Short mmCIF file of C-alpha atoms and ligand atoms in Angstrom, two decimals:
data_model
loop_
_atom_site.label_atom_id
_atom_site.label_comp_id
_atom_site.label_asym_id
_atom_site.label_seq_id
_atom_site.Cartn_x
_atom_site.Cartn_y
_atom_site.Cartn_z
CA MET A 1 -57.50 -33.55 42.60
CA THR A 2 -58.92 -33.39 38.94
CA GLU A 3 -59.62 -29.75 39.59
CA LYS A 4 -56.24 -28.77 40.79
CA ILE A 5 -54.84 -30.69 38.06
CA GLU A 6 -57.12 -28.72 35.63
CA GLN A 7 -55.87 -25.37 37.00
CA LEU A 8 -52.16 -26.56 36.74
CA ILE A 9 -52.68 -27.10 33.22
CA GLN A 10 -54.06 -23.74 32.60
CA GLU A 11 -50.83 -22.25 34.75
CA VAL A 12 -48.56 -24.38 32.68
CA LYS A 13 -49.80 -23.58 29.21
CA ASP A 14 -49.01 -19.67 30.22
CA LEU A 15 -45.58 -20.19 31.87
CA LYS A 16 -43.21 -17.30 30.98
CA ALA A 17 -39.54 -16.65 31.85
CA ALA A 18 -37.83 -13.88 31.59
CA SER A 19 -33.96 -15.33 32.05
CA ALA A 20 -32.39 -18.66 31.90
CA GLN A 21 -32.38 -18.57 35.66
CA GLU A 22 -36.02 -17.91 35.91
CA LEU A 23 -36.87 -20.94 33.24
CA GLU A 24 -34.42 -23.11 35.68
CA ALA A 25 -36.78 -22.07 38.60
CA LEU A 26 -39.72 -23.14 36.68
CA ARG A 27 -38.39 -26.37 35.59
CA LEU A 28 -37.50 -27.03 39.42
CA LYS A 29 -40.92 -25.98 40.58
CA TYR A 30 -42.82 -28.27 38.10
CA LEU A 31 -40.59 -30.99 36.84
CA SER A 32 -38.02 -31.91 39.18
CA LYS A 33 -38.11 -34.81 41.60
CA LYS A 34 -39.32 -32.42 44.47
CA GLY A 35 -41.58 -30.47 41.89
CA ILE A 36 -45.26 -30.06 42.15
CA ILE A 37 -45.97 -32.85 39.23
CA ASN A 38 -44.08 -35.27 41.08
CA ASP A 39 -45.77 -34.77 44.30
CA LEU A 40 -49.12 -35.36 42.40
CA MET A 41 -47.75 -38.78 41.20
CA ALA A 42 -47.06 -39.54 44.66
CA ASP A 43 -50.58 -38.70 45.71
CA PHE A 44 -52.23 -40.70 42.74
CA ARG A 45 -52.07 -43.86 44.76
CA ASN A 46 -54.80 -42.24 47.19
CA VAL A 47 -57.03 -41.82 44.01
CA PRO A 48 -60.18 -43.94 44.35
CA VAL A 49 -59.77 -46.64 41.65
CA GLU A 50 -62.80 -45.43 39.62
CA GLN A 51 -61.38 -42.28 39.30
CA LYS A 52 -57.75 -43.44 38.38
CA LYS A 53 -58.29 -43.44 34.79
CA VAL A 54 -59.49 -40.01 34.38
CA VAL A 55 -56.95 -38.51 36.89
CA GLY A 56 -54.03 -40.66 35.48
CA GLN A 57 -55.00 -39.29 31.75
CA LYS A 58 -55.11 -35.70 33.21
CA LEU A 59 -51.81 -35.90 35.11
CA ASN A 60 -50.24 -37.51 32.13
CA GLU A 61 -51.50 -34.53 30.29
CA LEU A 62 -50.23 -31.86 32.64
CA LYS A 63 -46.73 -33.49 32.79
CA THR A 64 -46.21 -33.66 28.93
CA LEU A 65 -47.84 -29.70 28.67
CA ALA A 66 -45.32 -28.76 31.42
CA GLN A 67 -42.39 -30.45 29.49
CA GLU A 68 -43.34 -28.96 26.34
CA ARG A 69 -43.67 -25.45 27.35
CA ILE A 70 -40.26 -25.52 29.63
CA ASN A 71 -38.44 -26.99 26.30
CA ALA A 72 -40.00 -24.60 23.91
CA LEU A 73 -38.64 -21.81 26.58
CA LYS A 74 -35.21 -23.16 26.58
CA GLU A 75 -35.21 -23.19 22.75
CA VAL A 76 -35.84 -19.36 22.89
CA PHE A 77 -33.09 -18.61 25.45
CA GLU A 78 -30.56 -20.86 23.43
CA ASN A 79 -31.26 -19.32 20.07
CA GLU A 80 -30.89 -15.88 21.70
CA LYS A 81 -27.58 -17.07 23.16
CA ALA A 82 -26.52 -18.44 20.07
CA GLN A 83 -27.68 -15.36 18.00
CA ALA A 84 -25.32 -12.98 20.46
CA GLU A 85 -22.43 -15.05 20.24
CA LYS A 86 -22.33 -15.34 16.03
CA PRO A 87 -19.80 -12.84 14.81
CA ASP A 88 -21.33 -9.66 12.96
CA LEU A 89 -20.04 -9.90 9.55
CA THR A 90 -21.22 -6.49 8.68
CA ARG A 91 -19.15 -4.87 11.28
CA THR A 92 -15.92 -3.37 10.45
CA GLU A 93 -12.70 -4.86 12.15
CA TYR A 94 -11.22 -2.71 14.85
CA PRO A 95 -8.59 -1.50 14.73
CA ILE A 96 -8.18 -1.18 11.13
CA GLY A 97 -4.78 -2.46 10.24
CA LEU A 98 -2.93 0.13 8.35
CA GLY A 99 -0.68 -0.63 5.66
CA THR A 100 2.62 1.20 5.34
CA ARG A 101 3.73 3.34 2.45
CA HIS A 102 6.61 1.57 0.07
CA PRO A 103 9.92 2.85 0.86
CA LEU A 104 10.33 3.87 -2.67
CA SER A 105 7.00 5.96 -2.49
CA ILE A 106 8.21 7.52 0.72
CA VAL A 107 11.56 8.59 -1.11
CA ARG A 108 9.76 9.69 -4.30
CA ASN A 109 7.32 11.87 -2.55
CA GLU A 110 10.03 13.53 -0.39
CA ILE A 111 11.87 14.62 -3.81
CA ILE A 112 8.63 15.60 -5.26
CA ASP A 113 8.03 18.07 -1.99
CA ILE A 114 11.58 19.23 -2.24
CA PHE A 115 11.36 20.43 -5.91
CA SER A 116 7.94 21.69 -5.48
CA ARG A 117 9.29 24.13 -3.02
CA LEU A 118 11.43 25.49 -6.01
CA GLY A 119 8.14 25.67 -8.32
CA PHE A 120 8.30 22.55 -10.17
CA VAL A 121 5.40 20.78 -11.22
CA LEU A 122 4.36 17.27 -11.63
CA ALA A 123 4.81 15.69 -15.45
CA ASP A 124 4.07 12.13 -16.57
CA GLY A 125 4.68 10.30 -19.78
CA PRO A 126 4.00 6.50 -20.84
CA GLU A 127 6.22 3.59 -19.72
CA VAL A 128 5.75 1.89 -23.29
CA GLU A 129 7.46 4.42 -25.47
CA ASP A 130 8.68 5.03 -28.84
CA ASP A 131 12.32 5.14 -30.46
CA TRP A 132 11.87 9.14 -30.92
CA HIS A 133 10.94 10.08 -27.51
CA VAL A 134 13.54 8.10 -25.65
CA PHE A 135 16.49 8.24 -27.97
CA SER A 136 16.23 10.34 -31.26
CA SER A 137 14.45 13.32 -29.52
CA MET A 138 17.11 13.29 -26.83
CA ASN A 139 19.73 13.55 -29.29
CA PHE A 140 21.14 9.94 -29.08
CA ALA A 141 23.25 9.29 -32.48
CA GLU A 142 21.76 6.37 -34.48
CA ASP A 143 24.70 4.15 -33.58
CA HIS A 144 24.69 4.96 -29.71
CA PRO A 145 25.39 2.12 -27.56
CA ALA A 146 22.33 2.76 -25.42
CA ARG A 147 20.01 1.66 -28.33
CA ASP A 148 21.73 -1.70 -28.24
CA MET A 149 19.51 -4.74 -27.83
CA GLN A 150 21.16 -5.57 -24.33
CA ASP A 151 19.93 -2.34 -22.79
CA THR A 152 16.41 -1.78 -24.16
CA PHE A 153 13.23 -4.07 -24.01
CA PHE A 154 11.88 -3.99 -27.53
CA VAL A 155 8.24 -4.64 -28.53
CA GLU A 156 9.09 -7.69 -30.52
CA ALA A 157 6.44 -7.04 -33.64
CA HIS A 158 7.05 -3.19 -33.51
CA PRO A 159 10.96 -2.33 -33.09
CA ASP A 160 10.02 1.10 -33.01
CA ILE A 161 8.13 0.54 -29.68
CA ILE A 162 10.17 0.12 -26.74
CA LEU A 163 9.93 0.29 -22.72
CA ARG A 164 11.30 3.56 -21.57
CA THR A 165 15.10 3.13 -20.19
CA HIS A 166 14.94 6.46 -18.63
CA THR A 167 12.31 9.20 -17.65
CA SER A 168 14.43 11.76 -19.63
CA SER A 169 11.48 10.90 -22.62
CA VAL A 170 9.29 13.08 -20.17
CA GLN A 171 11.39 15.96 -21.14
CA SER A 172 10.57 15.20 -24.79
CA ARG A 173 6.88 14.78 -24.31
CA VAL A 174 6.66 17.91 -22.42
CA MET A 175 8.52 20.15 -24.54
CA GLU A 176 6.71 19.08 -27.78
CA VAL A 177 3.63 20.51 -26.61
CA THR A 178 4.86 23.11 -24.25
CA GLN A 179 6.87 26.81 -24.83
CA PRO A 180 8.89 27.80 -21.79
CA PRO A 181 9.16 28.66 -19.06
CA ILE A 182 9.06 25.01 -18.36
CA ARG A 183 9.92 23.55 -14.54
CA ILE A 184 8.85 19.97 -14.39
CA ILE A 185 9.53 16.81 -12.15
CA CYS A 186 8.83 13.41 -13.44
CA PRO A 187 9.05 10.24 -11.43
CA GLY A 188 8.41 6.98 -12.99
CA ARG A 189 9.63 3.46 -13.71
CA VAL A 190 12.17 2.67 -16.29
CA TYR A 191 13.14 -0.68 -17.61
CA ARG A 192 16.53 -2.04 -18.71
CA ASN A 193 17.66 -5.58 -19.84
CA GLU A 194 19.96 -6.22 -16.92
CA ALA A 195 20.26 -9.46 -15.34
CA ILE A 196 18.69 -9.53 -11.97
CA SER A 197 20.96 -9.36 -8.82
CA TYR A 198 21.46 -7.53 -5.53
CA ARG A 199 22.63 -4.19 -7.23
CA ALA A 200 20.65 -4.32 -10.66
CA HIS A 201 17.22 -4.87 -11.74
CA CYS A 202 15.44 -5.15 -14.99
CA PHE A 203 13.10 -2.37 -13.88
CA PHE A 204 13.68 0.56 -11.56
CA HIS A 205 12.51 4.18 -10.67
CA GLN A 206 13.99 7.55 -11.84
CA VAL A 207 13.15 11.16 -11.19
CA GLU A 208 13.78 13.73 -14.03
CA ALA A 209 13.77 17.51 -13.50
CA LEU A 210 13.95 20.02 -16.36
CA TYR A 211 14.03 23.92 -16.18
CA VAL A 212 13.84 25.72 -19.57
CA ASP A 213 13.44 29.55 -19.69
CA LYS A 214 15.35 32.58 -20.80
CA ASN A 215 18.75 33.02 -19.21
CA VAL A 216 18.70 29.54 -17.14
CA SER A 217 22.61 29.07 -16.34
CA PHE A 218 24.96 26.38 -14.94
CA SER A 219 24.90 28.13 -11.55
CA ASP A 220 21.08 27.94 -11.37
CA LEU A 221 21.39 24.24 -11.54
CA LYS A 222 24.24 24.30 -8.86
CA GLN A 223 22.03 26.22 -6.57
CA VAL A 224 19.22 23.62 -7.15
CA LEU A 225 21.43 20.78 -6.97
CA LEU A 226 22.80 22.08 -3.62
CA TYR A 227 19.45 22.82 -2.15
CA PHE A 228 18.22 19.52 -2.99
CA ALA A 229 21.20 17.66 -1.53
CA GLN A 230 20.72 19.43 1.98
CA GLU A 231 17.08 19.09 2.20
CA MET A 232 17.17 15.49 1.14
CA PHE A 233 20.20 14.34 3.36
CA GLY A 234 20.80 17.21 5.98
CA PRO A 235 22.49 20.69 6.07
CA ASP A 236 25.95 19.57 6.32
CA THR A 237 25.72 17.63 3.06
CA LYS A 238 28.32 18.65 0.55
CA ILE A 239 28.11 18.11 -3.13
CA ARG A 240 30.78 17.95 -5.77
CA LEU A 241 30.36 17.88 -9.49
CA ARG A 242 32.38 15.90 -11.89
CA PRO A 243 32.40 16.33 -15.71
CA SER A 244 30.53 13.59 -17.62
CA TYR A 245 28.71 12.89 -20.99
CA PHE A 246 25.28 12.32 -21.70
CA PRO A 247 23.89 12.77 -25.27
CA PHE A 248 21.10 15.28 -24.19
CA THR A 249 23.17 17.87 -21.89
CA GLU A 250 26.45 19.86 -22.87
CA PRO A 251 28.04 20.21 -20.52
CA SER A 252 27.24 17.29 -18.39
CA ALA A 253 28.12 16.51 -14.93
CA GLU A 254 27.45 13.95 -12.49
CA MET A 255 27.05 14.95 -8.86
CA ASP A 256 28.59 13.15 -5.76
CA ILE A 257 27.31 14.09 -1.97
CA SER A 258 29.43 13.54 0.92
CA CYS A 259 28.83 10.09 2.20
CA ASN A 260 25.82 10.38 4.55
CA ILE A 261 26.62 7.28 6.06
CA CYS A 262 30.11 7.74 7.25
CA GLY A 263 30.03 11.64 6.88
CA GLY A 264 32.42 11.87 4.70
CA LYS A 265 35.34 9.96 6.42
CA GLY A 266 35.35 6.78 4.35
CA CYS A 267 33.55 3.74 4.60
CA PRO A 268 32.49 0.47 2.37
CA PHE A 269 29.55 1.99 1.17
CA CYS A 270 31.35 4.92 -0.54
CA LYS A 271 34.36 2.69 -1.02
CA GLY A 272 36.58 4.77 1.26
CA THR A 273 36.23 7.83 -0.73
CA GLY A 274 33.95 10.00 1.48
CA TRP A 275 31.62 10.67 -1.78
CA VAL A 276 28.87 9.00 -3.49
CA GLU A 277 27.51 9.37 -6.90
CA ILE A 278 23.57 10.20 -6.97
CA LEU A 279 22.75 11.92 -10.01
CA GLY A 280 23.30 12.89 -13.63
CA CYS A 281 22.67 16.42 -14.69
CA GLY A 282 23.80 19.14 -17.00
CA MET A 283 22.67 21.88 -19.37
CA VAL A 284 20.12 20.91 -21.93
CA ASP A 285 22.09 20.30 -25.24
CA PRO A 286 20.60 22.96 -28.03
CA ASN A 287 20.02 20.21 -30.33
CA VAL A 288 17.32 18.65 -27.53
CA LEU A 289 15.74 22.04 -27.67
CA GLU A 290 15.51 22.37 -31.06
CA LEU A 291 14.62 18.73 -31.84
CA ASN A 292 11.44 19.17 -29.34
CA GLY A 293 10.22 22.48 -30.87
CA ILE A 294 12.15 25.29 -28.75
CA ASN A 295 14.17 27.96 -29.91
CA SER A 296 17.76 27.32 -28.57
CA LYS A 297 18.83 30.91 -29.54
CA GLU A 298 15.98 32.13 -27.15
CA TYR A 299 16.09 29.59 -24.47
CA THR A 300 18.66 27.82 -22.32
CA GLY A 301 17.80 25.09 -19.61
CA PHE A 302 19.05 22.42 -17.24
CA ALA A 303 18.15 18.95 -16.48
CA LEU A 304 18.78 16.20 -14.09
CA GLY A 305 18.29 12.65 -13.43
CA MET A 306 18.45 10.39 -10.69
CA GLY A 307 17.43 6.96 -9.66
CA ILE A 308 15.05 6.54 -6.54
CA GLU A 309 16.58 3.16 -5.51
CA ARG A 310 19.77 4.74 -5.22
CA ILE A 311 18.52 7.70 -2.84
CA THR A 312 16.58 5.12 -1.03
CA ASN A 313 19.47 2.98 -0.20
CA LEU A 314 21.29 5.93 0.79
CA LYS A 315 18.95 7.15 3.45
CA TYR A 316 17.69 3.62 4.60
CA GLN A 317 20.86 1.25 3.47
CA VAL A 318 18.69 -1.40 1.84
CA LYS A 319 21.59 -3.72 0.66
CA ASP A 320 19.69 -5.71 -1.99
CA LEU A 321 17.99 -4.11 -4.76
CA ARG A 322 15.23 -6.93 -5.07
CA MET A 323 13.88 -6.28 -1.77
CA PHE A 324 12.03 -3.15 -3.24
CA SER A 325 9.95 -5.44 -5.55
CA GLU A 326 9.49 -8.58 -3.33
CA ASN A 327 6.63 -6.93 -1.26
CA ASP A 328 8.09 -9.01 1.82
CA VAL A 329 5.64 -7.33 4.36
CA ARG A 330 8.45 -7.66 7.19
CA PHE A 331 10.47 -5.32 5.07
CA LEU A 332 7.84 -3.08 4.03
CA GLU A 333 6.70 -2.65 7.88
CA GLU A 334 9.94 -1.11 8.67
CA PHE A 335 9.30 2.03 6.91
CA GLU A 336 7.15 4.61 8.41
CA SER A 337 6.21 7.94 6.75
CA ALA A 338 4.27 11.18 7.78
CA ASN A 339 2.69 11.50 4.09
N1 DAH B 401 18.69 9.53 -18.37
C1 DAH B 401 19.89 9.46 -17.41
C2 DAH B 401 20.34 8.14 -17.15
O1 DAH B 401 19.33 7.38 -17.43
C3 DAH B 401 19.91 10.28 -16.22
C4 DAH B 401 20.33 11.76 -16.67
C5 DAH B 401 21.60 12.47 -17.01
C6 DAH B 401 19.30 12.62 -16.95
C7 DAH B 401 21.72 13.68 -16.92
C8 DAH B 401 19.34 14.03 -17.19
C9 DAH B 401 20.58 14.42 -17.08
O2 DAH B 401 18.11 14.70 -17.18
O3 DAH B 401 20.58 15.84 -17.26
O4 DAH B 401 21.07 7.67 -16.84
#
């Protein structure tokens, strides 16, 4: 019997299992009630008394070794299993959750696209501006009401430094360093000291266009306006120009388009008129050309400016302007774009 136990001890030391099932089979074979070791225990009573001590010790040794070996193998399998279940933190999550473009960006990009098809190129200027570029160079008289504290945010320590109230300041920024031909489109954020409500905000977005060259005429302006309106709102869109006033254009006009919500029949959005105003425009005042270093005898130009929020409202009927800056994902996810 001692020999058999010795042999089993060697066997148990080298036990191997390739799977949890194999390991369970080993456990049953050696350690279960009907296993080899228990059988040996049962035979122990037949061992002659004088050998009982030695055989007993060997038997205990075998049992302990078998338990240790099987427990060790079990631990290996449990570790492997835990490892397999652990998330791999270095792996990218699939599918990657793509965001959507902001509605104002979608519309801004569309406006830029339309004007670039006509040869307009992007231009940019600072949002924190000086009085010269926002007002004086744009032919605002010293006492013009738009300079009033109510409209303009001033930087307290420097009354000459303001947040631009319109993107027309970029006209001046470009003209002071460029000679015609100039054909630019300038999108950007502007600020006005207004109480925030569903229809007004203290910041919003505009796009400015400026074209200065020899022989630029009002009919060029009209053609660009019609092209823009029909590209933006569809080929059936009609435009009309109403005389208006801006310090930097002469003559000046405001452009209406046939209401694209009711198709011109009249609805609450167009207040029953069938028309909605979308932009201001005009021929660049010769004073503005001269103030910005361009010879007004040689060159003429037109300019136009529009609010991106307004165009977006017309396209998507967003009823509350504040939605644009609240970053509510449920609102933002409603907009999809190709670019
Ligand atoms: N700057 C004007 C505004 O903020 C919009 C505008 C009107 C821009 C006429 C122009 C223009 O370039 O010609 O209300």
